[in-house]
GROMACS .gro file of C-alpha atoms in nm:
model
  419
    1UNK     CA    1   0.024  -1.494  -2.117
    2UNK     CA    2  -0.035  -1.304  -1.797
    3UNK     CA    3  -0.324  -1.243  -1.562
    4UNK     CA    4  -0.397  -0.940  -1.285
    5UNK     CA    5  -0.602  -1.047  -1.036
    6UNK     CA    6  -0.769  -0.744  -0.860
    7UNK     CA    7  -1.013  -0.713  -0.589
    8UNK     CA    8  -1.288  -0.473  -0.618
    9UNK     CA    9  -1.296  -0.203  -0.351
   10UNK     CA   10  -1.095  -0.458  -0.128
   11UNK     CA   11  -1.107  -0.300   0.217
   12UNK     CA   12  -1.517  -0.244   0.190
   13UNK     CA   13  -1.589  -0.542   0.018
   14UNK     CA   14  -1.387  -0.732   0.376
   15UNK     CA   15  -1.595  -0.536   0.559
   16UNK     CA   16  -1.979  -0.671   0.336
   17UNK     CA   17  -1.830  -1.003   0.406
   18UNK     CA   18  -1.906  -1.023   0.751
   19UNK     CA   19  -2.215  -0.761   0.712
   20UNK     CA   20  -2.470  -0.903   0.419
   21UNK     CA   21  -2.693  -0.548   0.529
   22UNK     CA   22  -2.396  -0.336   0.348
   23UNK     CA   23  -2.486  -0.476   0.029
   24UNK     CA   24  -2.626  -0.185  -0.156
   25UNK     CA   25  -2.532   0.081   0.047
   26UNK     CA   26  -2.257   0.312   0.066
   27UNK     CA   27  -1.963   0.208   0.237
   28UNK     CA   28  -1.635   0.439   0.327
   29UNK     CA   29  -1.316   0.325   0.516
   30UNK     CA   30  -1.140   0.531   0.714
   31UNK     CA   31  -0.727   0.587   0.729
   32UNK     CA   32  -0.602   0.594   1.038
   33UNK     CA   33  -0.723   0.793   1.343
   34UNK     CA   34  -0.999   0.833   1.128
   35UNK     CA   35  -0.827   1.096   0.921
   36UNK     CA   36  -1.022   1.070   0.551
   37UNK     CA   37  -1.122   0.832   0.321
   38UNK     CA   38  -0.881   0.526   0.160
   39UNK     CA   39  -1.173   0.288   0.004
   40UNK     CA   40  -1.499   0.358  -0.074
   41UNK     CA   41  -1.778   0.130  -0.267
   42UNK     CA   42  -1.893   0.191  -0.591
   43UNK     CA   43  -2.210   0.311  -0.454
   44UNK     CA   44  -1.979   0.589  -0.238
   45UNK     CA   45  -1.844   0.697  -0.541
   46UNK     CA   46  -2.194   0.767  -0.713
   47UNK     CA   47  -2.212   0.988  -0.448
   48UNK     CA   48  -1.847   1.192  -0.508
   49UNK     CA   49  -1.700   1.067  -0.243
   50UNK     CA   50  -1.319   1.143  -0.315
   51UNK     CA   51  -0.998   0.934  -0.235
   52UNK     CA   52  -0.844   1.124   0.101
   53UNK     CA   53  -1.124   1.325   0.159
   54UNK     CA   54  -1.156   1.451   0.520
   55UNK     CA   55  -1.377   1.264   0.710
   56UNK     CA   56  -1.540   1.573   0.840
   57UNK     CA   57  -1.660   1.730   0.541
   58UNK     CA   58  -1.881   1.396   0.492
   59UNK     CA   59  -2.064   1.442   0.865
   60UNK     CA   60  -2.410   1.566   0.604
   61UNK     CA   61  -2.342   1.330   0.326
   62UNK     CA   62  -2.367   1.025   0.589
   63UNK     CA   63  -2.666   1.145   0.711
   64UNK     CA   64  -2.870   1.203   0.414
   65UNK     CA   65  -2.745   0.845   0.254
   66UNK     CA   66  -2.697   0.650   0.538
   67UNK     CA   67  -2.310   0.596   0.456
   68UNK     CA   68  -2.173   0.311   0.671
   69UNK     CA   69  -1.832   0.399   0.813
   70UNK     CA   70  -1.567   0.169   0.923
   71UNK     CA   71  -1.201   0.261   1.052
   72UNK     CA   72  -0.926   0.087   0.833
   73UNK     CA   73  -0.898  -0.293   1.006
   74UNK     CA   74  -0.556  -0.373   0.863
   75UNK     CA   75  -0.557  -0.741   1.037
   76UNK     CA   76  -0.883  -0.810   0.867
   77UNK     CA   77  -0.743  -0.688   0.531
   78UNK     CA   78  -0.461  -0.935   0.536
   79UNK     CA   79  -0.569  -1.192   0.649
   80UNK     CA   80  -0.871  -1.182   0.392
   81UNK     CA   81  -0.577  -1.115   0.132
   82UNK     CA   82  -0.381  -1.416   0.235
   83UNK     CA   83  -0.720  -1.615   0.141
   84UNK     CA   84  -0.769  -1.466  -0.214
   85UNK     CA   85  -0.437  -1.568  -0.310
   86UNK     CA   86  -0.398  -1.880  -0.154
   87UNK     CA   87  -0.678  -1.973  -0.368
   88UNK     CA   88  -0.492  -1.828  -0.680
   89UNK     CA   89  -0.209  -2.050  -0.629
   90UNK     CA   90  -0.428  -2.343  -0.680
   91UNK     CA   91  -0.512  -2.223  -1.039
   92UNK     CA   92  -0.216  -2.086  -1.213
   93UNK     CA   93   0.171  -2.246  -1.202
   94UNK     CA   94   0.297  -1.912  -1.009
   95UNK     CA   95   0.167  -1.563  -0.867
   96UNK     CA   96   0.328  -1.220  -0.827
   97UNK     CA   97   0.151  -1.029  -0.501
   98UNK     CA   98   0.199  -0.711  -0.638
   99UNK     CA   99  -0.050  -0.540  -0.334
  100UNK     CA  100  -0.263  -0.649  -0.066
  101UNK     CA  101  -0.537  -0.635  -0.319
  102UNK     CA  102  -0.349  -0.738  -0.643
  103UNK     CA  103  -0.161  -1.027  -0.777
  104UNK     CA  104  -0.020  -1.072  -1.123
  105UNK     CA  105  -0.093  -1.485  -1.257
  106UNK     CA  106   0.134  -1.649  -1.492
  107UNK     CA  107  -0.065  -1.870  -1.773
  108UNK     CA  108   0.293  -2.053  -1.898
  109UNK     CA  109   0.218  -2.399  -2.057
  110UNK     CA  110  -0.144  -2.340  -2.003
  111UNK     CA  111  -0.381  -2.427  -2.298
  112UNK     CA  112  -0.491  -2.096  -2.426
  113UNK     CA  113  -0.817  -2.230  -2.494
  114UNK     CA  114  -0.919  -2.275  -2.177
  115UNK     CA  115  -0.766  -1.921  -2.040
  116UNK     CA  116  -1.139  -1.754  -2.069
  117UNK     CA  117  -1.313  -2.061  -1.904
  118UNK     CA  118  -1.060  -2.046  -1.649
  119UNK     CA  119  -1.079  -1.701  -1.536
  120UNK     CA  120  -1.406  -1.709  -1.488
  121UNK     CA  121  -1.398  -2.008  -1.256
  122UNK     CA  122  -1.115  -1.847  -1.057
  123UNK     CA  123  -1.364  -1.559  -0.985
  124UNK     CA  124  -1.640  -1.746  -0.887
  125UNK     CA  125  -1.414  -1.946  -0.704
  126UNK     CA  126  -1.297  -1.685  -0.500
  127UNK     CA  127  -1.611  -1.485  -0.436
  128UNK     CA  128  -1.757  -1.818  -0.321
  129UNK     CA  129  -1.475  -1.896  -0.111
  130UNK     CA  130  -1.451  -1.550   0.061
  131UNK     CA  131  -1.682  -1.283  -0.030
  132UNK     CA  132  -1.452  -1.167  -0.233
  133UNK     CA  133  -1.566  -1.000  -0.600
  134UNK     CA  134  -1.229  -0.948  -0.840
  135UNK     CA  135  -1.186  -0.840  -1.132
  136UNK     CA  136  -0.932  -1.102  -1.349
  137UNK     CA  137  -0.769  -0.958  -1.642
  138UNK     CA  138  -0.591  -1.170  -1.911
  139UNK     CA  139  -0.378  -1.022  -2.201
  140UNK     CA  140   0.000  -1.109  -2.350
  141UNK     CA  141   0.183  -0.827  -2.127
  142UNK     CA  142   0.085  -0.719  -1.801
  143UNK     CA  143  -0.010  -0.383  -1.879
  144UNK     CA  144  -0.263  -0.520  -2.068
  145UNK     CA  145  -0.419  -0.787  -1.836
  146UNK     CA  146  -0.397  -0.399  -1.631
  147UNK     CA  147  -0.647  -0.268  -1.848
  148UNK     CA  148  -0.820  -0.553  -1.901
  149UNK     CA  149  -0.858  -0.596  -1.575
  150UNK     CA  150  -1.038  -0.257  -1.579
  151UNK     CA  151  -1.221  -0.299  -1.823
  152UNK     CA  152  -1.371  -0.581  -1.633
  153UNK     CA  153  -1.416  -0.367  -1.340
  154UNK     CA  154  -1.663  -0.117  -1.575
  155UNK     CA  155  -1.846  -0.391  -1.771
  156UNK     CA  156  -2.051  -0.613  -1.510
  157UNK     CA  157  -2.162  -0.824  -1.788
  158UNK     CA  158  -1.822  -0.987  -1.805
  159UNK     CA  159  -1.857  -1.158  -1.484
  160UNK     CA  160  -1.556  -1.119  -1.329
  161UNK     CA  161  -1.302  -1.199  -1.620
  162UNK     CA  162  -1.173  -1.013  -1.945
  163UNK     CA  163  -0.994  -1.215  -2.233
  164UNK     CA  164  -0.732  -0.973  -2.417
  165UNK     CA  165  -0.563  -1.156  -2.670
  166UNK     CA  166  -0.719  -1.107  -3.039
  167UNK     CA  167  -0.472  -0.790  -3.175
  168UNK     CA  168  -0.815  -0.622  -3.332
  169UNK     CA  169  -0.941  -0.685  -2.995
  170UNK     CA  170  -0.642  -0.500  -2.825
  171UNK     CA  171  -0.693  -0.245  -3.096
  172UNK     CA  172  -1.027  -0.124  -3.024
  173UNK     CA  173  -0.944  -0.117  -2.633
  174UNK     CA  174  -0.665   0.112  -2.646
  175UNK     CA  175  -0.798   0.319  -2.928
  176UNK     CA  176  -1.032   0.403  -2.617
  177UNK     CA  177  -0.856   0.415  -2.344
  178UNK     CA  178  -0.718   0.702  -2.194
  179UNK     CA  179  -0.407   0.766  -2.137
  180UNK     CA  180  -0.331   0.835  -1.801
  181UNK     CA  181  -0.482   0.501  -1.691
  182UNK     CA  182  -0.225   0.311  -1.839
  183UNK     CA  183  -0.028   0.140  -1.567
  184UNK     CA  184   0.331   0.312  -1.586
  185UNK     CA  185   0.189   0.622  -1.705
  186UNK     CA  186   0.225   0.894  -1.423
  187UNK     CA  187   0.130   1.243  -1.397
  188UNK     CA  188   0.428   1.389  -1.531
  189UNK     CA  189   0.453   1.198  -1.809
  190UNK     CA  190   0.082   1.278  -1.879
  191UNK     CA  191   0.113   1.593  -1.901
  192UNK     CA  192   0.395   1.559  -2.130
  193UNK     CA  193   0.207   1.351  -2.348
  194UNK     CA  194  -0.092   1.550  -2.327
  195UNK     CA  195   0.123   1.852  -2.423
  196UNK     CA  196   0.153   1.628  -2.789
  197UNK     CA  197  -0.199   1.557  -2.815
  198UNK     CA  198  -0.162   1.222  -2.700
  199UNK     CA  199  -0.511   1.157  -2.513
  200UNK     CA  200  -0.533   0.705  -2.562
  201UNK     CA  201  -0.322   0.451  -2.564
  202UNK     CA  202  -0.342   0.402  -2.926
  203UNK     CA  203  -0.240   0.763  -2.948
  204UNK     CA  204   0.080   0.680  -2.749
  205UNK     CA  205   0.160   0.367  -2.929
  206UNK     CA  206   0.128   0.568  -3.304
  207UNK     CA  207   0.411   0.746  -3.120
  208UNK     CA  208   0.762   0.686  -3.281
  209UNK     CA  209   1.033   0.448  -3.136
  210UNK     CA  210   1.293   0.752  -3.129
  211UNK     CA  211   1.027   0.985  -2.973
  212UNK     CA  212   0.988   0.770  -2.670
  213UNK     CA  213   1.328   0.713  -2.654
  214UNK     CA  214   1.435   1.033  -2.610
  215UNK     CA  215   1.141   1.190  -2.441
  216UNK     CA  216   1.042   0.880  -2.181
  217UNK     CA  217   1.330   0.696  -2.236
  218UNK     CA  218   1.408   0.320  -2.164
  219UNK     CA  219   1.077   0.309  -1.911
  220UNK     CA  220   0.871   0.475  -2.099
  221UNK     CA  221   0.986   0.272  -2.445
  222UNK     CA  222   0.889  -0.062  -2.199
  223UNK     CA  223   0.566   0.062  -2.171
  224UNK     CA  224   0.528   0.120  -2.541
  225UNK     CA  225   0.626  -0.205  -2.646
  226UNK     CA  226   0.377  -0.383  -2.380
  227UNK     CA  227   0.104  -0.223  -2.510
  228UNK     CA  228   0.160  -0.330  -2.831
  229UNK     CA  229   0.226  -0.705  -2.683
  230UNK     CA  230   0.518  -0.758  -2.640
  231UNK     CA  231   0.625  -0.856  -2.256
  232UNK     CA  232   0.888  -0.679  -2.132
  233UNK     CA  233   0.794  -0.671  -1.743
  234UNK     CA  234   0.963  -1.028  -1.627
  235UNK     CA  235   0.760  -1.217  -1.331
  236UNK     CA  236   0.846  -1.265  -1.016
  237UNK     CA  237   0.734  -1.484  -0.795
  238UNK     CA  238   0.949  -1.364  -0.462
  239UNK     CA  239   0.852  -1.063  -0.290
  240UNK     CA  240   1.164  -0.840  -0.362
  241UNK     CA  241   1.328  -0.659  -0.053
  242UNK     CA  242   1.215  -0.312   0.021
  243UNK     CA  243   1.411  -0.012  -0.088
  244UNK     CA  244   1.329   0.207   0.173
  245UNK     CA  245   1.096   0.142   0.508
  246UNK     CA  246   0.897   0.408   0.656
  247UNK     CA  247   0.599   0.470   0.937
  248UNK     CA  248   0.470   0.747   0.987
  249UNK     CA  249   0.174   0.845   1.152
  250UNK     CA  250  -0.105   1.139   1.193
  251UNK     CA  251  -0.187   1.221   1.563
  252UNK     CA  252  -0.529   1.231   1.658
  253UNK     CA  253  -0.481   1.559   1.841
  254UNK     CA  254  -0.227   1.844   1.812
  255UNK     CA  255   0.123   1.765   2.031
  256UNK     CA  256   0.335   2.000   2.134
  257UNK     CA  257   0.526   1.800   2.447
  258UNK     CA  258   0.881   1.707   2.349
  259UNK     CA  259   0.830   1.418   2.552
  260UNK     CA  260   0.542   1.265   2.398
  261UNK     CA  261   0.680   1.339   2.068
  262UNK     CA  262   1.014   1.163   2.167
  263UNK     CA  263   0.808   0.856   2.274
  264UNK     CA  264   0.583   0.918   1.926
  265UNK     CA  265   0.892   0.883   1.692
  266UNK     CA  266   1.078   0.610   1.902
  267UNK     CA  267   0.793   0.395   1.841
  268UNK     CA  268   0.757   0.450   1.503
  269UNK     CA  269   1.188   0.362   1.477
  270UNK     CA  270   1.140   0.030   1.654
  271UNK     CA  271   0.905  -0.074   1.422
  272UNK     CA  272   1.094   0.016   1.102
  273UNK     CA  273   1.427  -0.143   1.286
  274UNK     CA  274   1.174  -0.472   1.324
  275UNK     CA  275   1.052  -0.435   0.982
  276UNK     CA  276   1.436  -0.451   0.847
  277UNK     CA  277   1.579  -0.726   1.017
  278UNK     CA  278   1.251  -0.901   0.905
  279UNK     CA  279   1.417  -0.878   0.563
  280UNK     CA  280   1.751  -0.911   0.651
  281UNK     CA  281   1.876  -0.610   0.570
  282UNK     CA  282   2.051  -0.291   0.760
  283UNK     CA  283   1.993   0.084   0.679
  284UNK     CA  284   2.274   0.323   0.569
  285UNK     CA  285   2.027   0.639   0.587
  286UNK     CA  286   1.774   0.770   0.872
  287UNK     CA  287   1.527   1.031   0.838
  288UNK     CA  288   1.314   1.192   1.113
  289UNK     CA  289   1.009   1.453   0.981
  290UNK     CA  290   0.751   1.617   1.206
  291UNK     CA  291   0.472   1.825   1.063
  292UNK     CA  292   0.230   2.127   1.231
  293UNK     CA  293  -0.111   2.094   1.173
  294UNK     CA  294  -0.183   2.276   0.812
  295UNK     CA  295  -0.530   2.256   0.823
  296UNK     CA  296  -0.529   2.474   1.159
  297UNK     CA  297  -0.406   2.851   1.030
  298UNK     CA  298  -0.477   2.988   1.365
  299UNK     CA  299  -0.135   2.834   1.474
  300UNK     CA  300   0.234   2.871   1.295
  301UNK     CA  301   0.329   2.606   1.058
  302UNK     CA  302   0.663   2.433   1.016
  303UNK     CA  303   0.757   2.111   0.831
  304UNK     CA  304   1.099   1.969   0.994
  305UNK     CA  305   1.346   1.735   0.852
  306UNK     CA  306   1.666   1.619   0.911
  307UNK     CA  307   1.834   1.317   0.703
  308UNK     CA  308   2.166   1.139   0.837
  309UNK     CA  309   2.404   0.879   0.706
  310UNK     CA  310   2.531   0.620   0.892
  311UNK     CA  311   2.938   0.502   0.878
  312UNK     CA  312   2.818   0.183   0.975
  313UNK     CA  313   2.499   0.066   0.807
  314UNK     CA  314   2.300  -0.119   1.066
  315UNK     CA  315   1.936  -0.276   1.174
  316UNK     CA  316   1.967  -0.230   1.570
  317UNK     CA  317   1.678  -0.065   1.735
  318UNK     CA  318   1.936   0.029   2.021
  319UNK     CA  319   2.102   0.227   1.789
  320UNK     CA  320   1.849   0.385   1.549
  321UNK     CA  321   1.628   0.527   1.812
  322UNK     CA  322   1.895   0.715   2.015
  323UNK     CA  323   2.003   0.868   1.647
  324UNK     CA  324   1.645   0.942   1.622
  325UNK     CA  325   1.625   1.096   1.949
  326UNK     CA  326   1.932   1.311   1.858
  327UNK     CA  327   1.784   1.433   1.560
  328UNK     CA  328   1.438   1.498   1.694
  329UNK     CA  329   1.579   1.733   1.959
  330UNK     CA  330   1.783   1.940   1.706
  331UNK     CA  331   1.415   1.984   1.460
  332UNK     CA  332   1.190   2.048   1.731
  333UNK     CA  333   1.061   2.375   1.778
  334UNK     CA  334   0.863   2.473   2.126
  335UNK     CA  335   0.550   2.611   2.057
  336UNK     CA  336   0.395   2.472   1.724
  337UNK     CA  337   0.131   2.183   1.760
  338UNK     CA  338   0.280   1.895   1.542
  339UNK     CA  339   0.021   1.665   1.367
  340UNK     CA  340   0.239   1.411   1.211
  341UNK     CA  341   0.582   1.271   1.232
  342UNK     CA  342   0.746   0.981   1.083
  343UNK     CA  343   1.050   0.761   1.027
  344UNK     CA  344   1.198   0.660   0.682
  345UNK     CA  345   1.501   0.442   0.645
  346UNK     CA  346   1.670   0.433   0.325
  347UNK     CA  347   2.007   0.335   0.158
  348UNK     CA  348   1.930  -0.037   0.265
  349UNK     CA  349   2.115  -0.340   0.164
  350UNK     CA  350   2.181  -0.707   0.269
  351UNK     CA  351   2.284  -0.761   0.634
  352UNK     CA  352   2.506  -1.086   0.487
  353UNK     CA  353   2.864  -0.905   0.387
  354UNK     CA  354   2.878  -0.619   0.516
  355UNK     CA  355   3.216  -0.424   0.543
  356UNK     CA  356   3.343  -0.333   0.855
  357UNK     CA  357   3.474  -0.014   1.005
  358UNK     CA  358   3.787   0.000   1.189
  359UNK     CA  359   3.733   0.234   1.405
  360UNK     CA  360   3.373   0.133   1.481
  361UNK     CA  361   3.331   0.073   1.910
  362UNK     CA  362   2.978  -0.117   1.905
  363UNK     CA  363   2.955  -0.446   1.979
  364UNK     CA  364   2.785  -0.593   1.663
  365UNK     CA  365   2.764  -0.932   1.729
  366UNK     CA  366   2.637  -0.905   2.082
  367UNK     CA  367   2.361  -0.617   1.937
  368UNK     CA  368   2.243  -0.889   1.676
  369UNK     CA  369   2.168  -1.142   1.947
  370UNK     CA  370   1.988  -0.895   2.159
  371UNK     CA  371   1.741  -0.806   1.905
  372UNK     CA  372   1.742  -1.184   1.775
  373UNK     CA  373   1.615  -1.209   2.123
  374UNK     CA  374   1.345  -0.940   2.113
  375UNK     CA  375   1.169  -1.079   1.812
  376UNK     CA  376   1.152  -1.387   1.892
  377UNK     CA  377   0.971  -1.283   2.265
  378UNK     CA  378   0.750  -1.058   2.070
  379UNK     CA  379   0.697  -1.299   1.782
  380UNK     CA  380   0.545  -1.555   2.066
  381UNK     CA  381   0.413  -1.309   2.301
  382UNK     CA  382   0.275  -1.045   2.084
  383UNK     CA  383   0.435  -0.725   1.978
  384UNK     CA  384   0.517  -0.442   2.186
  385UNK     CA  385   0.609  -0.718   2.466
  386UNK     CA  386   0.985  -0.578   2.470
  387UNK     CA  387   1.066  -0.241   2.344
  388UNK     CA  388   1.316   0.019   2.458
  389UNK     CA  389   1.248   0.252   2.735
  390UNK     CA  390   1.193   0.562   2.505
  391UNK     CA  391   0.872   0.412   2.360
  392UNK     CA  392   0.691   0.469   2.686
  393UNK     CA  393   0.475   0.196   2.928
  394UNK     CA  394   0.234   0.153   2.673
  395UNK     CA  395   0.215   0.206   2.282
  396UNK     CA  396  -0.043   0.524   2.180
  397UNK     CA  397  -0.382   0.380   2.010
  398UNK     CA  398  -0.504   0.516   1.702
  399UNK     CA  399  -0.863   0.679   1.709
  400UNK     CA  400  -1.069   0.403   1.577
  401UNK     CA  401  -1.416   0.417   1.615
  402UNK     CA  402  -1.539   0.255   1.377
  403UNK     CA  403  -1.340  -0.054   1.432
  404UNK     CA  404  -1.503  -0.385   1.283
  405UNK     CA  405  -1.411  -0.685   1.479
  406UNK     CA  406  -1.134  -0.896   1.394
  407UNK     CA  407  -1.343  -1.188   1.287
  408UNK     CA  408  -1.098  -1.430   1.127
  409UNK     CA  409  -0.739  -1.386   1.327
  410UNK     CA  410  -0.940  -1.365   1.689
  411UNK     CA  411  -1.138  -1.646   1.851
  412UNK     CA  412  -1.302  -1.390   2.123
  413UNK     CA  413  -1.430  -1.177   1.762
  414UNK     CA  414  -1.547  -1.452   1.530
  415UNK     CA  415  -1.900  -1.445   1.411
  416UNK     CA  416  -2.175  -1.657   1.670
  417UNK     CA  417  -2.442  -1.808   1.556
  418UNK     CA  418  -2.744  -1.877   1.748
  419UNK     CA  419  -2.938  -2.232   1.576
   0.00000   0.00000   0.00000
């Protein structure tokens, strides 16, 4: 048996921790530079509040419902998700983190009688422990503790914890339950199914074996068989390495200086090169984009890329950001006012055996121990302590206006209480 462990409306419900007056009242969080909306509270949503909706087209919605508004505090977040499943791991033999807000359980050797009683003591447990409401599904597969999960999420009245198990049971769910909110399901093979008159999950399961087979093929036939119980989605309980690493970031204003949008992108390249050889791993791909402001059509648009592979896979910052530099240069175009730009590395693999090239001139080994050096300064000193030239005297801050305090990770934020 499997469990999902999901917590509701994660970033606002952090934020009602530390703010009992939020209870009952619309809450919104904010992506960065306050760009649109990335969490909202159920009682945001009465109110139509969409996922990455622009913050400015709310300015007369806040004001009529008194919609509390927080920028996204990303320290808060994780630290309050390092809590939730801390706790987890005292219930269940092992955990999957599958997101910051979700972690799969595994039930093995667990008495099965006890999986209802114990779901709903890991929910009270939690919310006790750290504010926290979730939403625990149980089921045989883990697409359907998914939707039992959500089905928890709709029905109040189960208190934080959905049983899946009896087949009639699993019946009547899916027999109801639509089709593109099955977990595995996206939008392209919705419409495809659609296309068939396939509208539930029951629907989709009546399907033949040989239709999904050819039409969805081996994913889609996984899906097919979870949902009718059996588990074909194995559980793991290490993280698995990244396939690809990427920041990008919106500006708060437009920028149209080469120089600031040099420093902009370097920035953004340290960080994924720190981000790498935090997994030990090197890149064999870099991409640079930078993107004009769309939503300003008194001004020329452009959306610039430029991908390059590497002979020599590598993870040095040294390296990356003068190839980023390089490739900046030859995408940028004077006069447009860029509003985003971003960094993906791709093609990665394991630092540990990688094959040499003979006519490679750097000086790997001596390039490993610098940056060994830099993150272990900045892991003691704080980040951004050493960083290449390019990145500028200071890093650029994110508009953030609505910043909560840091109230668990900072001693100078945490909560006072006057007795």
């Amino acid at each position: 048996m499997y469990g999902l462990c999901d917590c509701n409306n994660f970033y606002a419900s952090c934020e009602r921790v530390f703010d009992p007056s939020l209870e009952g009242r619309p809450v919104i969080v904010l992506s960065n530079n306050d760009g649109c909306v990335i969490a909202r509270s159920n009682e945001a949503k009465r109110l139509g509040i969409a996922m990455g909706q622009p913050y400015y087209q709310l300015r007369e919605l806040m004001r009529q419902h008194e919609i509390a508004v927080f920028s996204a505090n990303f320290v808060l977040y994780g630290d309050m998700s390092r809590r939730v499943m801390n706790l987890l791991r005292q219930f269940v033999p092992a955990i999957e983190v599958y997101s910051i807000d979700e972690a799969f359980l595994d039930f093995t050797g667990m008495n099965a009688e006890l999986f209802d009683e114990l779901g709903h003591r890991m929910a009270r447990t939690i919310r006790q422990r750290t504010g926290i409401p979730v939403s625990i599904g149980i089921a045989p597969t883990k697409t359907l503790a998914k939707i039992a999960s959500k089905l928890c999420k709709r029905y109040p009245k189960l208190a934080g914890c959905c049983l899946l198990n009896r087949p009639e049971d699993i019946e009547k769910v899916l027999n109801r339950f639509p089709i593109d909110e099955v977990w595995g399901i996206g939008r392209q093979w919705q419409r495809l199914l659609e296309t068939h008159g396939i509208r539930t999950a029951q629907d989709f399961v009546r399907l033949p074996e040989s239709w999904i087979r050819q039409k969805m093929h081996v994913v889609g036939l996984r899906t097919w068989r979870e949902l009718q119980g059996e588990a074909c989605i194995g559980f793991e309980q290490m993280p698995t390495t990244k396939k690809q690493i990427a920041t990008t970031r919106t500006f708060d204003r437009e920028v149209e200086d080469y120089e600031e949008l040099h420093r902009r992108v370097a920035q953004y390249t340290g960080a994924c090169a720190e981000k790498l050889r935090r997994q030990r791993s090197v890149c064999g791909e870099i991409r640079v984009f930078i993107l004009a402001n769309r939503h300003n059509e008194n001004r020329p648009q452009s959306y610039e890329s430029r991908l390059v592979k590497l002979s020599v896979p590598t993870d040095d910052t040294l390296e990356l950001t003068a190839l980023a530099a390089r490739m900046l240069r030859s995408i940028y175009r004077k006069g447009y006012g860029y509003k985003r730009a971003g960094i993906v590395l791709s093609d990665l693999r394991p630092k540990e055996g990688q094959q040499c090239d003979l006519f490679d001139m750097a000086d790997r080994t001596k390039h490993a121990r610098l940056m060994e050096a830099v993150d272990a300064l900045n892991m003691t000193y704080g980040r951004h302590k050493i960083r290449t030239a390019a990145e500028g005297p200071e890093p650029f801050k994110m508009n953030r206006n609505h910043l909560s305090r840091r109230y668990t990770t900072d001693w100078n934020q945490i909560i006072k209480v006057k007795a």
